[in-house]
C-alpha positions as a printed Julia matrix, in Angstrom:
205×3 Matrix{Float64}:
   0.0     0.0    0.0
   1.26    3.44  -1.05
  -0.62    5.52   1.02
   0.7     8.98   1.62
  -0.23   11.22   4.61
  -2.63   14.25   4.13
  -1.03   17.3    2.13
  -1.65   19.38   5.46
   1.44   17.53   7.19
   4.08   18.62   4.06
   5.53   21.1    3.0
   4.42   20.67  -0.3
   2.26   17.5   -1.51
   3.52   15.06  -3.94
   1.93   15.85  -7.28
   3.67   13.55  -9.77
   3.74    9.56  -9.51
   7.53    9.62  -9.17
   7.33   12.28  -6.49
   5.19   10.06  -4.34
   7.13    7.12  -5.05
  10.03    9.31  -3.62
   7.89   10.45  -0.68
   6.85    6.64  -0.03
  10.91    5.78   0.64
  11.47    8.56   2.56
   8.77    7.59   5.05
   9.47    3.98   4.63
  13.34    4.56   5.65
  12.23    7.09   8.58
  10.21    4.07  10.04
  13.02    1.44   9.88
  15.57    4.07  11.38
  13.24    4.79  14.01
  13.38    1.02  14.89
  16.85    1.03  14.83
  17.92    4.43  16.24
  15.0     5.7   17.66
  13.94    9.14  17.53
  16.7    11.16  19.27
  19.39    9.81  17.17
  17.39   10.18  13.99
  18.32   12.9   11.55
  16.95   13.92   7.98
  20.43   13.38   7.17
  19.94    9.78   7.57
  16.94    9.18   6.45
  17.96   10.57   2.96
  20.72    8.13   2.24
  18.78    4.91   3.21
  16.35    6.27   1.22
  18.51    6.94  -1.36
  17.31   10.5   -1.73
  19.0    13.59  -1.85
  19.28   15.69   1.61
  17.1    18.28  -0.47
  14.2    15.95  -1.44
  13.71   15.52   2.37
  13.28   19.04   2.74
  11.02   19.78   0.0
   8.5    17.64   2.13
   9.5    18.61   5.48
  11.31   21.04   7.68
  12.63   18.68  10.17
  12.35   15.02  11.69
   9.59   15.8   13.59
   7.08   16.99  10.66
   8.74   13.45   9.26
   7.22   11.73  12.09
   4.04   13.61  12.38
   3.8    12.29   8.59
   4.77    8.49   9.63
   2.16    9.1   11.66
  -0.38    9.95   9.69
   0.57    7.39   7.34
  -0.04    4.82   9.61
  -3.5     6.16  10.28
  -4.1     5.91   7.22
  -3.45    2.57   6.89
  -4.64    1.17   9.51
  -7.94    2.62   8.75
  -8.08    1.08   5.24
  -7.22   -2.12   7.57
  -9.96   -2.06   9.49
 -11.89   -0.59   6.6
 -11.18   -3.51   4.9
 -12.1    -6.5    7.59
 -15.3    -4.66   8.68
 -16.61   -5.6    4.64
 -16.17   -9.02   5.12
 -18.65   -9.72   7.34
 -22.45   -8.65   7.9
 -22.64   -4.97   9.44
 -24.0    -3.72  12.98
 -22.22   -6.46  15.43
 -20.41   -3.74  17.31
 -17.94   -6.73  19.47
 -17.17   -8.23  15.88
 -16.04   -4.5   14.61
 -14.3    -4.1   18.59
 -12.47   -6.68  18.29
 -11.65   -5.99  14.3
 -10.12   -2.64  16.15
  -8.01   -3.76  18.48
  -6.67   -7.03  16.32
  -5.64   -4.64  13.58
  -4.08   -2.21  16.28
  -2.13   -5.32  17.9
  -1.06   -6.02  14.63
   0.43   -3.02  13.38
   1.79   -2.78  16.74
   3.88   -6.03  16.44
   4.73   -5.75  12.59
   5.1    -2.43  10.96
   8.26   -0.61  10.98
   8.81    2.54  13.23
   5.07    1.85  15.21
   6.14    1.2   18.56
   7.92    4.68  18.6
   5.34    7.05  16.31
   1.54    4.81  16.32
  -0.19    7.61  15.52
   1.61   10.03  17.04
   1.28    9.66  20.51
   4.96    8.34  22.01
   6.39   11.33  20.24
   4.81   14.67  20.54
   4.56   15.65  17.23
   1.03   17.95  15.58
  -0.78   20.14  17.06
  -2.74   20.13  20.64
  -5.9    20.41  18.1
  -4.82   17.01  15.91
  -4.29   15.15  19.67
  -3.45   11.57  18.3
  -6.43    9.67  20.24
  -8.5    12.39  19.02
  -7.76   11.69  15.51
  -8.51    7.63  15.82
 -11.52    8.45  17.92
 -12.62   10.77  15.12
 -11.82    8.16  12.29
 -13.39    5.67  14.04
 -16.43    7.62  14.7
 -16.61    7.78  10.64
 -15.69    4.31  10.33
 -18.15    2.55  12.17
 -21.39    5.25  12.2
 -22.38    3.56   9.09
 -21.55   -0.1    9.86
 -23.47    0.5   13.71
 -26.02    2.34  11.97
 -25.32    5.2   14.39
 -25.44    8.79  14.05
 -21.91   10.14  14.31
 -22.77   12.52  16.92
 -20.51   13.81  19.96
 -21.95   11.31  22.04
 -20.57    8.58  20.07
 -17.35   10.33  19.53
 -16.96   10.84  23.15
 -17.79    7.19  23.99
 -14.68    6.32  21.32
 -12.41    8.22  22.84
 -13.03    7.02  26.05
 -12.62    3.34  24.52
  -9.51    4.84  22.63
  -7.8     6.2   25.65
  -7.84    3.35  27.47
  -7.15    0.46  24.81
  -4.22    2.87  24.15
  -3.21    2.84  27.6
  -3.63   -1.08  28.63
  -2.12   -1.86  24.96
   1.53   -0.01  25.62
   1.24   -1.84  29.04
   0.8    -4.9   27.22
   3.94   -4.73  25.07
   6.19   -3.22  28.17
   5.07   -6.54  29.56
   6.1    -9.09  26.71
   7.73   -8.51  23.16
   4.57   -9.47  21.7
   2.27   -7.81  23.69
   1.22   -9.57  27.43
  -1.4   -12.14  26.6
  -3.47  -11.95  29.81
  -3.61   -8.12  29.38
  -4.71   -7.91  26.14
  -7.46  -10.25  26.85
  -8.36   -8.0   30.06
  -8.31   -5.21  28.03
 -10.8    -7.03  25.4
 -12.68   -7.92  28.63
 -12.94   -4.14  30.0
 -14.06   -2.45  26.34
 -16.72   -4.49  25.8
 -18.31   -3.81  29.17
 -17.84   -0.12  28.99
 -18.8    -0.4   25.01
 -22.17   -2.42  26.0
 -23.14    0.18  28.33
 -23.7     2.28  25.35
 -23.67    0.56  22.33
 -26.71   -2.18  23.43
């Protein structure tokens, strides 16, 4: 998947195929570095020769290595979206613990496999954005527009406000989880499937 993040998080969007190809490696070679360096050590410098970019093509996209991150991190909302977007048209709409536990399986996922997440996610581990783009915020918001449809819900502030609540505290019990064990603490993550459905029924019953 090729996803790029939105044109708001660059300093200039990608226009041409090639330029988003380029874009692509540059994120793709931030992630891996941050798995390897992590983020203090990181430098645009870097990122542009294992991308095998010029320094300059970094900085046509972005001022400095946290914009680059704020990007990864967008990216991987992104993705992760079209994830769940994906697994929640598989199956017959409106089961709201089928779609909960699509959410957190795809987070655990992403979690364990792709490059640079433990450190970036969505933006939460490093404090990249805005106080107005809070990282929970945004997955509690693109949830919200994910699932409306599927719950047949209206996408009101009371729903929003019941995701971010789940949100918060999946986030929360899930970096717990993976302090605990390399893979994520077994008994942890099933308490923390245990503990959003309860609050989740409460509301969505």
């Amino acid at each position: 998947m090729n996803s790029v993040p939105q044109a708001t998080s660059l300093r200039r969007a990608p226009v041409q195929r090639r330029s988003a190809e380029r874009l692509t490696r540059i994120l793709d070679a931030c992630a891996d570095l941050l798995d390897e360096v992590g983020y203090d050590d990181l430098s645009t410098r870097a990122v542009a020769q294992r991308a095998g970019v010029p320094i300059g093509s970094v900085y046509r996209f972005f001022g400095n290595k946290r914009q680059m991150a704020d990007a990864l991190a967008q990216r991987n909302l992104e993705r992760y979206s079209g994830r769940v977007r994906e697994r929640l048209g598989q199956g017959p709409a409106g089961d709201w613990r089928a779609a909960m536990d699509v959410v957190l399986d795809e987070y655990l996922e992403m979690t364990r496999s792709a490059p640079g997440f433990s450190l970036v996610d969505f933006g939460n581990q490093i404090p990249v954005g805005s106080r107005h783009a809070e990282p929970n915020t945004r997955v509690a918001d693109r949830l919200t527009e994910l699932l409306s449809d599927y719950l047949d819900r209206t996408p009101d502030d009371d729903l929003r406000r019941t995701f971010l609540i789940a949100v918060e505290t999946a986030d929360t019990l899930v970096h717990l989880a993976f302090r605990l064990a390399p893979e994520g603490d077994a008994k942890v993550i099933e308490e923390t499937r245990e503990l959003l459905r309860a609050y989740l029924a409460r509301v969505l019953d």
